Short mmCIF file of C-alpha atoms and ligand atoms in Angstrom, two decimals:
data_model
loop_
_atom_site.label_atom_id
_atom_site.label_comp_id
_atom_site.label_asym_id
_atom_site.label_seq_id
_atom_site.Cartn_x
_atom_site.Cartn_y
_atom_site.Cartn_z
CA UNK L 1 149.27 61.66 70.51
CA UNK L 2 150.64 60.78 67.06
CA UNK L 3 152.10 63.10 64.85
CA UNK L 4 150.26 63.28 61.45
CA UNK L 5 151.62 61.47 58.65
CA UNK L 6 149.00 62.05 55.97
CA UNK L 7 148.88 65.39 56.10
CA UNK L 8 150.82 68.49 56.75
CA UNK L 9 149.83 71.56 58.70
CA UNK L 10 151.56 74.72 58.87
CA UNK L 11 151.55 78.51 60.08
CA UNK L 12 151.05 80.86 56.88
CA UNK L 13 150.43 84.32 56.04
CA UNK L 14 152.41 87.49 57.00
CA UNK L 15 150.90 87.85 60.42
CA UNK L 16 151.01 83.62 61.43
CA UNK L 17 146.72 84.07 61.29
CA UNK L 18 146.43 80.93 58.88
CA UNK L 19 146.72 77.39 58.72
CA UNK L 20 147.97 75.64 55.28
CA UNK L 21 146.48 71.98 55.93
CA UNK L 22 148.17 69.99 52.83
CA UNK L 23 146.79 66.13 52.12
CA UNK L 24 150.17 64.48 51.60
CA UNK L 25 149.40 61.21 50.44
CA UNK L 26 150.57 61.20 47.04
CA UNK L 27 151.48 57.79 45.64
CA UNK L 28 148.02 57.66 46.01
CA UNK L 29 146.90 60.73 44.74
CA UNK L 30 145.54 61.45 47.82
CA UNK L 31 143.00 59.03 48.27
CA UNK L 32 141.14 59.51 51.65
CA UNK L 33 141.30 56.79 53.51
CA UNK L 34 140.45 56.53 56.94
CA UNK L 35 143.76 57.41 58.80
CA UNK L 36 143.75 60.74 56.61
CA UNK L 37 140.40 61.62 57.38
CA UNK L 38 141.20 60.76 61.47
CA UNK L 39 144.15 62.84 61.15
CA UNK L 40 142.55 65.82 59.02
CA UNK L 41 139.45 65.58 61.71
CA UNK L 42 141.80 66.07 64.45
CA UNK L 43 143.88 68.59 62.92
CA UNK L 44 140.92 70.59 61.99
CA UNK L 45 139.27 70.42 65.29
CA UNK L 46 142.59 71.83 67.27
CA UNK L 47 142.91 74.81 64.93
CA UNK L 48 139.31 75.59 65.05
CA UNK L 49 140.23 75.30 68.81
CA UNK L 50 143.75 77.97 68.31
CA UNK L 51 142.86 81.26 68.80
CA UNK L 52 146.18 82.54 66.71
CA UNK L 53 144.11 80.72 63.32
CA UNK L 54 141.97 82.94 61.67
CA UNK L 55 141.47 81.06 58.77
CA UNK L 56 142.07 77.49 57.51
CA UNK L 57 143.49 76.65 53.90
CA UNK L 58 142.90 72.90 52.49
CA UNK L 59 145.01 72.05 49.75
CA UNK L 60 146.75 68.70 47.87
CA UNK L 61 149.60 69.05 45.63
CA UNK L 62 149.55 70.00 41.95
CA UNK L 63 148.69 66.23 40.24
CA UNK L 64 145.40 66.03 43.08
CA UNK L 65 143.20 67.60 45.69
CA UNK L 66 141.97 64.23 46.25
CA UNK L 67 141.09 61.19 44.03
CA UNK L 68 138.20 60.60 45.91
CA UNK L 69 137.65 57.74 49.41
CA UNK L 70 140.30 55.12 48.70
CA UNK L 71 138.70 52.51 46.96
CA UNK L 72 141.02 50.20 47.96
CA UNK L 73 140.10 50.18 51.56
CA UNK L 74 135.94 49.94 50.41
CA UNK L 75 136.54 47.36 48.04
CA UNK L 76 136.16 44.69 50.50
CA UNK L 77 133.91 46.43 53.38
CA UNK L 78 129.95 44.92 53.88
CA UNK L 79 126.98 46.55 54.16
CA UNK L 80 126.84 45.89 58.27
CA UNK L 81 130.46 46.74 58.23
CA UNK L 82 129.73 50.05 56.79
CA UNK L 83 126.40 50.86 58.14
CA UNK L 84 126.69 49.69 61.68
CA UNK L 85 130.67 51.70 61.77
CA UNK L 86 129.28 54.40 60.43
CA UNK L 87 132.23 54.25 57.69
CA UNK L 88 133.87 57.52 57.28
CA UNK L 89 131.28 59.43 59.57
CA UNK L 90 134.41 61.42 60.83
CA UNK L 91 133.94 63.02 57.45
CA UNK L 92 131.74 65.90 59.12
CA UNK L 93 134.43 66.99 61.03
CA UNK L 94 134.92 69.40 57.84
CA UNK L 95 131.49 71.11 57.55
CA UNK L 96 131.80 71.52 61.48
CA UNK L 97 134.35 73.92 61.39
CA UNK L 98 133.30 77.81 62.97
CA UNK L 99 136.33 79.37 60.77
CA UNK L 100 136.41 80.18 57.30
CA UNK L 101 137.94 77.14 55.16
CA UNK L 102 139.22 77.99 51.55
CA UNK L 103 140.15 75.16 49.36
CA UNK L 104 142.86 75.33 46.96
CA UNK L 105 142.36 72.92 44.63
CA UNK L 106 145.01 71.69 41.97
CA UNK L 107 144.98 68.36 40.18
CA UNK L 108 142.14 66.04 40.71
CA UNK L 109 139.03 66.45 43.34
CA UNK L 110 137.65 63.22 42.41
CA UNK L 111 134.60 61.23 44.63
CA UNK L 112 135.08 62.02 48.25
CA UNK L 113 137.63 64.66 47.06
CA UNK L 114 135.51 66.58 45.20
CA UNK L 115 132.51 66.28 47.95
CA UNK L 116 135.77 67.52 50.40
CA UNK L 117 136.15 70.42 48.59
CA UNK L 118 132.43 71.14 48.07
CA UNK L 119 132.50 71.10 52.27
CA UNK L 120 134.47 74.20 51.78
CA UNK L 121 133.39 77.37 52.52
CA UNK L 122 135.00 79.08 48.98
CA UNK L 123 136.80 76.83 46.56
CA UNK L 124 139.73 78.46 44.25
CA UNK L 125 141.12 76.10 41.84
CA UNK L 126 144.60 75.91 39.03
CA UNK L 127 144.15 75.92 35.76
CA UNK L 128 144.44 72.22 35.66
CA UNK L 129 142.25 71.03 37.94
CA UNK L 130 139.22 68.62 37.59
CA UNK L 131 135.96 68.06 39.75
CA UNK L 132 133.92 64.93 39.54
CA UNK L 133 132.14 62.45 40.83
CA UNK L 134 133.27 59.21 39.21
CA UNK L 135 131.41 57.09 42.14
CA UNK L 136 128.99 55.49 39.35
CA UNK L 137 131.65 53.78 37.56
CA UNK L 138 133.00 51.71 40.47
CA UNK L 139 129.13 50.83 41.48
CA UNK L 140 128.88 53.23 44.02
CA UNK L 141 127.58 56.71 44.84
CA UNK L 142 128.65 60.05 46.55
CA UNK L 143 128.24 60.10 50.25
CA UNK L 144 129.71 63.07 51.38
CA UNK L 145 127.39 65.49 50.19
CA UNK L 146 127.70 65.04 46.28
CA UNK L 147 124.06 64.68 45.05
CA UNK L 148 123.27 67.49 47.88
CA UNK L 149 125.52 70.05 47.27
CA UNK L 150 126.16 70.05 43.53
CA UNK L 151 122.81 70.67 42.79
CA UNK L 152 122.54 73.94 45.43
CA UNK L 153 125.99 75.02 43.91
CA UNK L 154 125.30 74.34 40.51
CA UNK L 155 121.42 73.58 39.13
CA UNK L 156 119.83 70.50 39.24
CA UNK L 157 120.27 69.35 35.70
CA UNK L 158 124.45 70.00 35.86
CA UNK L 159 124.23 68.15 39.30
CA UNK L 160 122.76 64.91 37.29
CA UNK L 161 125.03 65.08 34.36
CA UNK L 162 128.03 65.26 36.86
CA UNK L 163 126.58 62.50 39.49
CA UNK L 164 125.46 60.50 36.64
CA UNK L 165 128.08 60.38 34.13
CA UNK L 166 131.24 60.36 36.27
CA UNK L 167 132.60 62.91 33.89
CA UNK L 168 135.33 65.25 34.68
CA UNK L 169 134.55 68.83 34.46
CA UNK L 170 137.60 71.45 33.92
CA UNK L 171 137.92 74.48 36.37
CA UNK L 172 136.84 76.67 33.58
CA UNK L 173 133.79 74.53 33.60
CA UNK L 174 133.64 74.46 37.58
CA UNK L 175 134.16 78.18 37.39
CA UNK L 176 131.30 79.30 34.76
CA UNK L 177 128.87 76.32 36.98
CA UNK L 178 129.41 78.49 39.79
CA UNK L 179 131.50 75.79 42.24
CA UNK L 180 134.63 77.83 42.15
CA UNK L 181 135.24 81.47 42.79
CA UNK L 182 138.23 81.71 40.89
CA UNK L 183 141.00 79.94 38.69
CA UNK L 184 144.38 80.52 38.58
CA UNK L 185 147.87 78.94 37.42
CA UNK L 186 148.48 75.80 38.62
CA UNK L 187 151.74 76.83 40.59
CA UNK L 188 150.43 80.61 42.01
CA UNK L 189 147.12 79.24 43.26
CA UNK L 190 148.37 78.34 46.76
CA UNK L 191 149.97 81.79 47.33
CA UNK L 192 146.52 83.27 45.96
CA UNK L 193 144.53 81.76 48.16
CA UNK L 194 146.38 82.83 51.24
CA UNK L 195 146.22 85.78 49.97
CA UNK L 196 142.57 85.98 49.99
CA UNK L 197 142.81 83.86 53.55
CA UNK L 198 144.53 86.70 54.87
CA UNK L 199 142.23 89.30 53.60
CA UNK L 200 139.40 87.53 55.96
CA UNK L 201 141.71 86.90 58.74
CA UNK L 202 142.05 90.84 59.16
CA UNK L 203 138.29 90.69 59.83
CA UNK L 204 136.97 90.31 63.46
CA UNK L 205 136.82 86.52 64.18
CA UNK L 206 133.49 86.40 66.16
CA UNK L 207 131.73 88.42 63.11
CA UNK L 208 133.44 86.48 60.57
CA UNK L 209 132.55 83.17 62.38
CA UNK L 210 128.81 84.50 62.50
CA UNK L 211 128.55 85.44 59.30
CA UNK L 212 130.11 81.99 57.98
CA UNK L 213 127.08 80.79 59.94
CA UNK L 214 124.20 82.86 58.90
CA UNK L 215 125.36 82.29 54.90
CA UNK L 216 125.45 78.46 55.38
CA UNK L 217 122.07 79.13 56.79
CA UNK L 218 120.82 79.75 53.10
CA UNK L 219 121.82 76.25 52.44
CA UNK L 220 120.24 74.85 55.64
CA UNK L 221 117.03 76.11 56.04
CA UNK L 222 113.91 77.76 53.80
CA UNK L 223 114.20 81.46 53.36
CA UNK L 224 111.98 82.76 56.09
CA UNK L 225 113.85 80.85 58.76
CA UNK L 226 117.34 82.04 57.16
CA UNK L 227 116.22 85.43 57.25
CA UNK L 228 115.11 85.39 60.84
CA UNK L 229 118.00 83.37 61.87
CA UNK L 230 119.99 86.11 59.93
CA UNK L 231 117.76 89.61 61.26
CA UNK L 232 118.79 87.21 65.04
CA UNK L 233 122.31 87.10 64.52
CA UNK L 234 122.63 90.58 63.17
CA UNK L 235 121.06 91.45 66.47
CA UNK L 236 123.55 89.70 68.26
CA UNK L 237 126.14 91.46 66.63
CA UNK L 238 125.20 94.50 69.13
CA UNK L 239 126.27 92.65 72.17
CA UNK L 240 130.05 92.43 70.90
CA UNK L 241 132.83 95.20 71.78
CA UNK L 242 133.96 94.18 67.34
CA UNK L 243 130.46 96.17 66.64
CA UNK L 244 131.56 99.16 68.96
CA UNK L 245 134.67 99.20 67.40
CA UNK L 246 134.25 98.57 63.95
CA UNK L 247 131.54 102.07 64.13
CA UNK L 248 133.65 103.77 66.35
CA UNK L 249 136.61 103.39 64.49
CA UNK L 250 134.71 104.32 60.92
CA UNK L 251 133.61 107.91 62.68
CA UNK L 252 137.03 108.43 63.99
CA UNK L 253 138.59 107.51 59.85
CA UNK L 254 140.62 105.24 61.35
CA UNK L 255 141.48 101.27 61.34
CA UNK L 256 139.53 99.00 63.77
CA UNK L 257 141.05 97.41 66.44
CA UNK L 258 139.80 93.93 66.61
CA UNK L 259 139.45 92.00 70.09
CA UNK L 260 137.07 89.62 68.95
CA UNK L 261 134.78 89.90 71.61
N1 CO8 H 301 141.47 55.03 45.99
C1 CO8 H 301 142.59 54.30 46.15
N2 CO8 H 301 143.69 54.46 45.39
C2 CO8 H 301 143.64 55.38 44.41
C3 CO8 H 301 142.52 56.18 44.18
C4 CO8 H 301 141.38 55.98 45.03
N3 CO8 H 301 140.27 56.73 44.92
N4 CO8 H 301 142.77 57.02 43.15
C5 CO8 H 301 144.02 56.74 42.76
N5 CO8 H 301 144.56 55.77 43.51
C6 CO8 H 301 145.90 55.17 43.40
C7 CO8 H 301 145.97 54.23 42.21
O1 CO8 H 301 145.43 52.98 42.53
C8 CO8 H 301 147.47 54.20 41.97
O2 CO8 H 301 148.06 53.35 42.93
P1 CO8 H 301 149.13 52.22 42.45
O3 CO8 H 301 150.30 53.01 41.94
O4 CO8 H 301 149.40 51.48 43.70
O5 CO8 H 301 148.45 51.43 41.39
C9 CO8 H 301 147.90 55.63 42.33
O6 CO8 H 301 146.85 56.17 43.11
C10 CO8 H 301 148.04 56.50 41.09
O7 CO8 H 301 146.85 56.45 40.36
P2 CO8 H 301 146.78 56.07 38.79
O8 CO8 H 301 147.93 55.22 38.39
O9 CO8 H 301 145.40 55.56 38.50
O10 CO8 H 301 146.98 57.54 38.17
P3 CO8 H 301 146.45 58.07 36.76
O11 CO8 H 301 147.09 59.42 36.60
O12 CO8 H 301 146.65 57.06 35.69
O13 CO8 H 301 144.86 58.26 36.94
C11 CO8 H 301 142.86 58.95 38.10
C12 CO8 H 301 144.34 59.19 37.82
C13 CO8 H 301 142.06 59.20 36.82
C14 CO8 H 301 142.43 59.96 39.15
C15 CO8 H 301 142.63 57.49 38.57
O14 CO8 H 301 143.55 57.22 39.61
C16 CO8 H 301 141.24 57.22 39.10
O15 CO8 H 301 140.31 57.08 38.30
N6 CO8 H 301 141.08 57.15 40.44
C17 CO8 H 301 139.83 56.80 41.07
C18 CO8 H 301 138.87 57.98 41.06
C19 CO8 H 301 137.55 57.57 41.68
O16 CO8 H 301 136.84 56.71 41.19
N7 CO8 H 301 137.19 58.23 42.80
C20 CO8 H 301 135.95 57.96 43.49
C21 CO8 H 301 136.16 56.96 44.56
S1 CO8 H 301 134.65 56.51 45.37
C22 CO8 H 301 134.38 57.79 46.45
O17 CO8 H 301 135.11 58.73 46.52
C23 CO8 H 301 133.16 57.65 47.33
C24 CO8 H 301 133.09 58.81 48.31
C25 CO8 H 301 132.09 58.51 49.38
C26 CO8 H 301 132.42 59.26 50.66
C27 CO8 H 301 131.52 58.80 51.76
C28 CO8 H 301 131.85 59.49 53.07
C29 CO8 H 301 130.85 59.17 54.17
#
């Protein structure tokens, strides 16, 4: 197995519990082409996979998050080519993820970077970052997730301006939208988001990973199957040792111990 060589993992946090996945393509501002999205599927499947990872940070550098699918690699792809290769279907690798990912974004989350981030389970962004979804001026549209998920993160009518315009928003403007949590300077937002990684990763994993799933259950389903899906897995939550714990622990006053089982 190859190394990497578009992006960089590493070990973070004061207990080792989170991954920092960095997109490390930057003469090209990180455009995602299809070796970087093979090598961030991969990645992201073996630390789902390491029981040590409690939590999975997605970052760029400070110029971009992502500029968006590398339009020089599309520029000459056909329909067939596309369609029948299912171009850049490894993309799902992202939303298929059982642990919490955070994305830190700095710089530009462009096209298929900004549809990356939106993949994320809690975005955090620098003061100079910018979100859009400039597909419409190179004749295209988003297909990640764009015209999906703006408009359940944001409202309908910001979703069109965004998907139709190809205007950059600020992460001011992302923040007040509702897309990101929280904004911070440019050059303290990666330690402040493994900050808040590490805050989650001192949670049980099992109830954090069913949690993760019952909330992306609002996005999935109406609200009478998320709520019975939810009343289901809160059930389930009985049958783990973390639920003994966690009570026990609260009517002894003192600190769970986790096993995440
Ligand atoms: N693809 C390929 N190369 C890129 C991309 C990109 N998206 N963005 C930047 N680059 C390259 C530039 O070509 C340039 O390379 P070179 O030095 O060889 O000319 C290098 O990165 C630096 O870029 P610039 O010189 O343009 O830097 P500037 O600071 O002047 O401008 C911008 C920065 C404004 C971000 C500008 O680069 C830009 O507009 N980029 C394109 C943004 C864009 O249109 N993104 C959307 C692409 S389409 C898409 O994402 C569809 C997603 C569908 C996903 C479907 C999954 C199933």
């Amino acid at each position: 197995i190859q190394e990497p060589r578009m992006i960089i993992v590493e070990v973070v946090g004061a207990k080792k519990n989170v991954a920092l996945v960095r997109l490390n393509r930057p003469e090209a501002l990180n455009a995602l082409c299809s070796q970087l999205m093979d090598e961030l599927a991969v990645a992201l499947l073996k630390l789902d996979m390491n029981t040590e990872i409690r939590v999975i940070v997605l970052t760029g550098n400070e110029k971009a998050f992502a500029a968006g699918a590398d339009i020089k690699e599309m520029r000459e792809l056909e329909f067939a080519q596309v369609f029948g290769g299912g171009y850049l279907a490894n993309w799902s690798a992202l939303s298929d993820v059982k642990k919490p990912v955070i994305a830190a974004v700095n710089g530009f989350a462009l096209g298929g970077g900004s549809e990356l981030a939106l993949m994320c389970d809690i975005i955090y962004a620098g003061d100079t970052a910018q979100f859009g979804q400039p597909e419409v001026n190179v004749g295209t549209m988003p297909g990640a997730g764009g015209t999906q998920r703006w408009p359940r993160f944001t409202s309908k009518s910001f979703a069109m301006e965004v998907c139709l315009t190809g205007s950059r928003i600020t992460a001011h403007e992302a923040k007040d939208a509702g897309l990101v949590n929280r904004v911070y300077p440019a050059a303290d937002l990666v330690a402040e988001t493994i900050k808040l990684a590490e805050k989650i990763a001192e949670k049980s994993p099992i109830i954090v990973q069913t949690i993760k799933e019952s909330v992306n259950s609002a996005y999935e389903t109406t609200l009478n199957q998320g709520l019975r899906m939810e009343r289901r897995l809160f059930h389930s939550t009985f049958a783990t040792n973390d639920r003994k714990e966690g009570m026990k622990a609260f009517s002894e006053k003192r600190t769970p111990e986790w096993t995440s089982s």
